[in-house]
Amino acid sequence: MIPGSVRCGVILFLVAVAMMAAAAMKDGVPYEPIYHIRPPKNWINDPNGPYRDPVTGKIHLYMQYNPNGPLWGDIAWYHVTSQDYVKWTRPESPVAVWADRWYDKWGAYSGTMMNNNYSEPVMMYTCTEPENIQRQCIANPPKSDLQGKRTLNTLVKSALNVIMSEDMIPGVVAMENFRDPTEWWQDPTNPNRWLIAFVARIKDREGDNAHVIVFSTEDPSFQSGYSFSHSLYVYKYDLDHMFECPDFFTLKQGGEHYLKVSTMPSHRDYIIYGSYQLNTTSSQYVFVEDPARSFTFIDYGPFYASKTFYDPILNRRAIWGWTNDELTNEQIIANGWSGVQNMLRTMVYDHTEKKIKTQPVPETKGLRLDKLVDLRGVAVTATPTQVIASNTNNTLYHEIVARFTLADPTTFAAAATYPSDSDVPEVGVMIRANANLSQYTTVSVRMPGGGPSALQSTEQIETYPPIKIFAGSSAANCSAECDKMRLCESYTFWGKNNTCKLYWKTNPMKSKDDATSGTVREPLLYLGRTQSGTIGSTAPLHGRAPFATATPNGFELHIFVDDSVLEIFKDEGLETLTGRLYIDNGADTTGIAVYARNAGTVTVDVEVYTMDTIWKAPTPNAAKNFTDALYNLLDTLIAV
């Protein structure tokens, strides 16, 4: 007979082993997110070559990666995989492409992957020679891999590289301004020709401008034969004269086309709406912008360098983005890692609001663990109502769904004037709150301060750069352009030189005799961090978020808290906002509360879930055999 104390000890040991296995699914780094894709350590940035293999069903995501440290440099391609968009695996050798040839010693930059006309995956990437000379190269999975397990873990660079170079582009400005391939698509004028687009800075007849340019090939393998074709789209107002990371796509077969671009001055991604149509003068198909809808931000936070891709099995287009860290280099080095891939989002065009909305793919629900809260019709007042008190659940990983109803939505009135911040109507959720609510972060919908009257003799101090500068006829004209451009929050007009500047955020103001400034009078989706306790930026993040036509009496806030990463979706993704928090007393800031100020009678339905890690539990043979042996021993002891 085995003594009970021995059996008890074995059981406790097995529990400890199980806890160690669960802990092994975390990397143990500071401020660690568990359901956003990232390597265990080091730097990542742009998502690259997302691809779903129609043969194996496996989803592949590559990304920019520094294998040598947590700061940018030595850029290679990191690789993760999934079978279901829920659980992900890091291969044992996760680097699929190294920066190891003369033409990419500076870095294997952003790229794309899709099947060629023979149903073989092909990767096109920007290969960068020292001194940032940008060209385009190709890599392919080895034939042995395609005929075998199809891991796509290693991509072999083509012997034909370099495929495209800067000297093929008429008028290109400098050698560091030609990068970031889109997917291929069939030429509407020739079914045997394939097109692919890039961004370039080109001096054209109208000046130094940002171009999305097209190359063509008649090689069905996509390996060679490329020549410059034409400019797909030209934009005259970018401060850098250069876009990044374009995507040109439809959301359904035969549907309208959209252009997605990234811009460095704002470090944000835009959607441009329009049509793909024949230019009768050039006999080329070009993208013609629809100014009534363009542009819209994909996200009001640091969501950047995004990449869309089409899933042939689920018949949907989705988008990944990268979010950087808001820390000093010294802090990043101490943490040992930097950057995450945002949660994968679906893309749907909302015909009522006339914009693309993005929200987490439905598979994200597979990460829910426990439902902590399910409340209905809770009255919300200026005194915050705690939904979860801090320290009552020891997790930094939440999903929160809060649906607010306002008895009188006209409290968010465009015509109203709010003399001070304390007068502004605001309804939202406190997250990462401590027990007495002296430390918290707010996620809310609120009105901007001030009122509808323009501020005379006032200009903005450009903490945030303008998104558009043009010759305007009057302050009223400048204001109207800001209202129309859905990126714009504020404007300044200078009468002496008839110059209008549109800003994507509202800057501090100062006196200026000939200037007039104003703000758009619409609700804002708002992330407030002044009371958060973060060691990173405490500046608020926000953007225009009017009440949706379908829900004029309220709105939904869908909030994901993943330790240092926040993703916020209003009204099923009509507006979204990504943010970062770095809170040292994390275990003491797990509380959640709801509140409403200056907004009349407000109620809320709220649900809160805990969230699981995305990482599939590793099962090395030795560890598995050891654990199995322990369980067999326990069975024997119990039998005895």
XYZ file of C-alpha atoms in Angstrom, residues 257-493:
237
model
C -11.836 48.451 -56.118
C -10.189 50.033 -53.091
C -6.684 51.331 -52.567
C -5.013 51.021 -49.166
C -1.886 53.066 -48.427
C 0.306 53.907 -45.442
C 1.874 57.330 -44.885
C 4.835 58.111 -42.677
C 3.904 61.686 -41.588
C 0.851 60.447 -39.672
C 2.071 56.854 -39.205
C -1.439 55.728 -40.122
C -3.122 53.658 -42.850
C -5.834 54.988 -45.174
C -8.490 53.550 -47.440
C -9.055 55.418 -50.706
C -12.397 54.814 -52.411
C -12.963 55.012 -56.139
C -13.173 53.007 -59.332
C -10.815 51.081 -61.585
C -11.512 52.377 -65.050
C -10.031 52.798 -68.490
C -8.211 56.033 -69.199
C -9.137 56.618 -72.826
C -6.118 58.861 -73.385
C -3.504 56.343 -72.235
C -5.564 53.180 -72.906
C -4.519 52.026 -69.425
C -6.704 51.136 -66.471
C -6.202 53.560 -63.578
C -7.722 54.103 -60.152
C -9.969 57.180 -60.037
C -10.618 58.481 -56.536
C -14.127 59.241 -55.294
C -13.576 62.456 -53.280
C -16.982 62.180 -51.605
C -15.824 59.079 -49.699
C -12.030 59.321 -49.561
C -10.053 59.051 -47.394
C -10.819 57.104 -44.203
C -8.413 55.881 -41.563
C -8.364 52.150 -40.952
C -7.462 52.861 -37.323
C -6.954 56.018 -35.250
C -3.981 54.552 -33.390
C -0.525 53.283 -34.399
C -1.876 50.603 -36.747
C 0.562 50.715 -39.655
C 2.023 49.019 -42.739
C -1.011 46.762 -42.961
C -1.422 43.936 -45.440
C -4.667 42.512 -46.782
C -5.047 39.039 -48.206
C -7.721 36.816 -49.671
C -8.602 33.492 -48.042
C -9.685 31.145 -50.878
C -11.218 28.632 -48.459
C -13.399 31.064 -46.489
C -13.869 33.388 -49.474
C -13.084 36.539 -47.516
C -10.528 39.323 -47.436
C -8.896 40.178 -44.134
C -6.218 42.578 -42.944
C -3.272 42.467 -40.564
C -1.486 45.569 -39.267
C 1.598 46.244 -37.192
C 1.646 48.266 -33.981
C 4.940 49.644 -32.752
C 6.015 50.379 -29.200
C 5.815 53.834 -27.629
C 8.973 53.532 -25.553
C 12.543 54.792 -25.679
C 15.212 52.600 -27.253
C 16.650 52.029 -23.792
C 13.305 50.770 -22.484
C 12.824 48.533 -25.529
C 16.284 47.019 -25.114
C 15.517 46.333 -21.450
C 12.250 44.605 -22.411
C 13.950 42.546 -25.123
C 11.108 42.788 -27.649
C 9.244 45.335 -29.754
C 6.127 45.329 -31.914
C 3.041 43.163 -32.383
C 0.807 42.178 -35.244
C -2.711 43.447 -34.690
C -5.556 40.981 -34.426
C -6.652 39.773 -37.847
C -9.669 41.768 -39.029
C -12.404 41.163 -41.552
C -13.093 43.886 -44.123
C -16.691 44.746 -45.007
C -18.033 47.712 -46.952
C -20.891 49.419 -45.107
C -23.204 50.785 -47.803
C -25.057 53.053 -45.373
C -21.975 54.732 -43.917
C -20.103 54.417 -47.236
C -16.866 53.145 -45.737
C -14.972 49.938 -45.039
C -15.254 48.686 -41.490
C -12.850 46.246 -39.871
C -13.350 44.038 -36.838
C -11.766 40.861 -35.432
C -12.417 37.730 -37.454
C -15.179 35.528 -35.953
C -12.587 32.906 -35.016
C -11.354 35.288 -32.293
C -14.250 34.093 -30.125
C -12.383 30.797 -29.869
C -9.961 32.519 -27.477
C -12.647 33.280 -24.894
C -12.194 31.433 -21.610
C -14.547 32.511 -18.801
C -17.480 34.889 -18.993
C -16.909 37.108 -15.975
C -19.752 39.593 -16.450
C -23.119 39.650 -18.235
C -25.150 42.692 -17.157
C -28.173 44.303 -18.819
C -29.669 47.776 -18.505
C -27.204 49.124 -15.948
C -27.690 52.837 -15.247
C -24.526 54.796 -15.987
C -23.698 58.095 -14.283
C -20.782 60.437 -13.721
C -19.834 58.288 -10.728
C -18.154 55.252 -12.312
C -19.902 51.921 -11.801
C -17.389 49.142 -11.209
C -18.061 46.134 -13.398
C -15.007 44.258 -12.152
C -13.064 45.485 -9.141
C -9.301 45.319 -9.432
C -7.686 42.217 -7.931
C -10.930 40.224 -8.103
C -9.630 38.441 -11.193
C -5.915 38.195 -11.670
C -5.719 38.644 -15.431
C -4.553 41.360 -17.792
C -6.313 39.737 -20.737
C -9.929 40.803 -21.270
C -12.519 41.155 -23.994
C -15.179 43.755 -23.146
C -18.401 44.417 -25.057
C -20.309 47.511 -23.867
C -23.499 48.660 -25.629
C -24.586 52.115 -24.487
C -28.062 53.604 -24.971
C -28.668 57.349 -24.586
C -32.133 58.671 -23.812
C -31.171 61.965 -25.466
C -28.357 61.680 -28.036
C -28.690 65.399 -28.800
C -26.467 65.957 -25.763
C -23.731 65.281 -28.354
C -24.804 68.359 -30.321
C -22.672 69.857 -33.087
C -24.052 73.315 -32.326
C -23.212 73.214 -28.614
C -20.231 74.993 -27.083
C -18.251 73.369 -24.276
C -16.184 75.993 -22.434
C -13.986 73.481 -20.612
C -13.123 69.808 -20.740
C -15.341 69.142 -17.724
C -18.378 70.295 -19.753
C -17.842 67.870 -22.640
C -20.332 64.976 -22.932
C -18.502 61.662 -22.627
C -19.664 58.046 -22.283
C -17.347 55.093 -21.957
C -15.403 52.420 -20.121
C -12.538 52.618 -17.651
C -10.030 49.807 -18.149
C -6.826 48.820 -16.344
C -8.250 50.523 -13.252
C -7.003 50.147 -9.693
C -9.217 49.439 -6.697
C -10.144 53.041 -5.830
C -10.267 54.232 -9.470
C -7.462 56.722 -9.007
C -5.557 54.997 -11.818
C -7.331 54.074 -15.057
C -7.460 54.394 -18.832
C -10.620 55.620 -20.554
C -12.148 54.317 -23.774
C -15.031 56.568 -24.716
C -17.092 58.484 -27.210
C -16.965 62.196 -26.460
C -17.368 65.565 -28.114
C -14.358 67.774 -28.817
C -14.030 70.865 -26.673
C -14.938 74.339 -27.853
C -17.795 75.110 -30.169
C -18.884 75.632 -33.765
C -17.510 79.164 -34.025
C -14.103 79.487 -35.652
C -11.252 80.806 -33.516
C -10.104 84.095 -34.985
C -6.435 85.157 -34.892
C -5.413 81.617 -33.927
C -3.177 78.988 -35.535
C -2.118 75.491 -34.518
C 1.259 74.604 -33.062
C 2.156 71.631 -35.238
C 2.725 68.846 -32.754
C 0.938 66.682 -35.314
C 1.597 67.448 -38.997
C -1.135 68.382 -41.471
C -2.565 65.765 -43.801
C -3.265 68.207 -46.611
C -2.080 71.691 -47.581
C -3.717 73.599 -50.409
C -4.672 77.066 -51.627
C -8.055 77.969 -50.157
C -10.333 80.889 -50.858
C -11.515 81.501 -47.284
C -11.676 80.129 -43.757
C -15.199 78.897 -44.518
C -13.886 76.990 -47.538
C -11.104 75.489 -45.406
C -13.633 74.448 -42.750
C -15.898 72.847 -45.361
C -12.995 70.841 -46.788
C -12.136 69.580 -43.301
C -15.746 68.528 -42.702
C -15.785 66.658 -46.012
C -12.432 64.889 -45.611
C -13.196 62.180 -43.084
C -9.601 62.048 -41.844
C -9.721 65.674 -40.764
C -10.330 66.825 -37.180
C -9.229 70.455 -37.392
C -7.992 73.170 -39.731
C -6.133 76.469 -39.895
C -6.505 79.075 -42.653
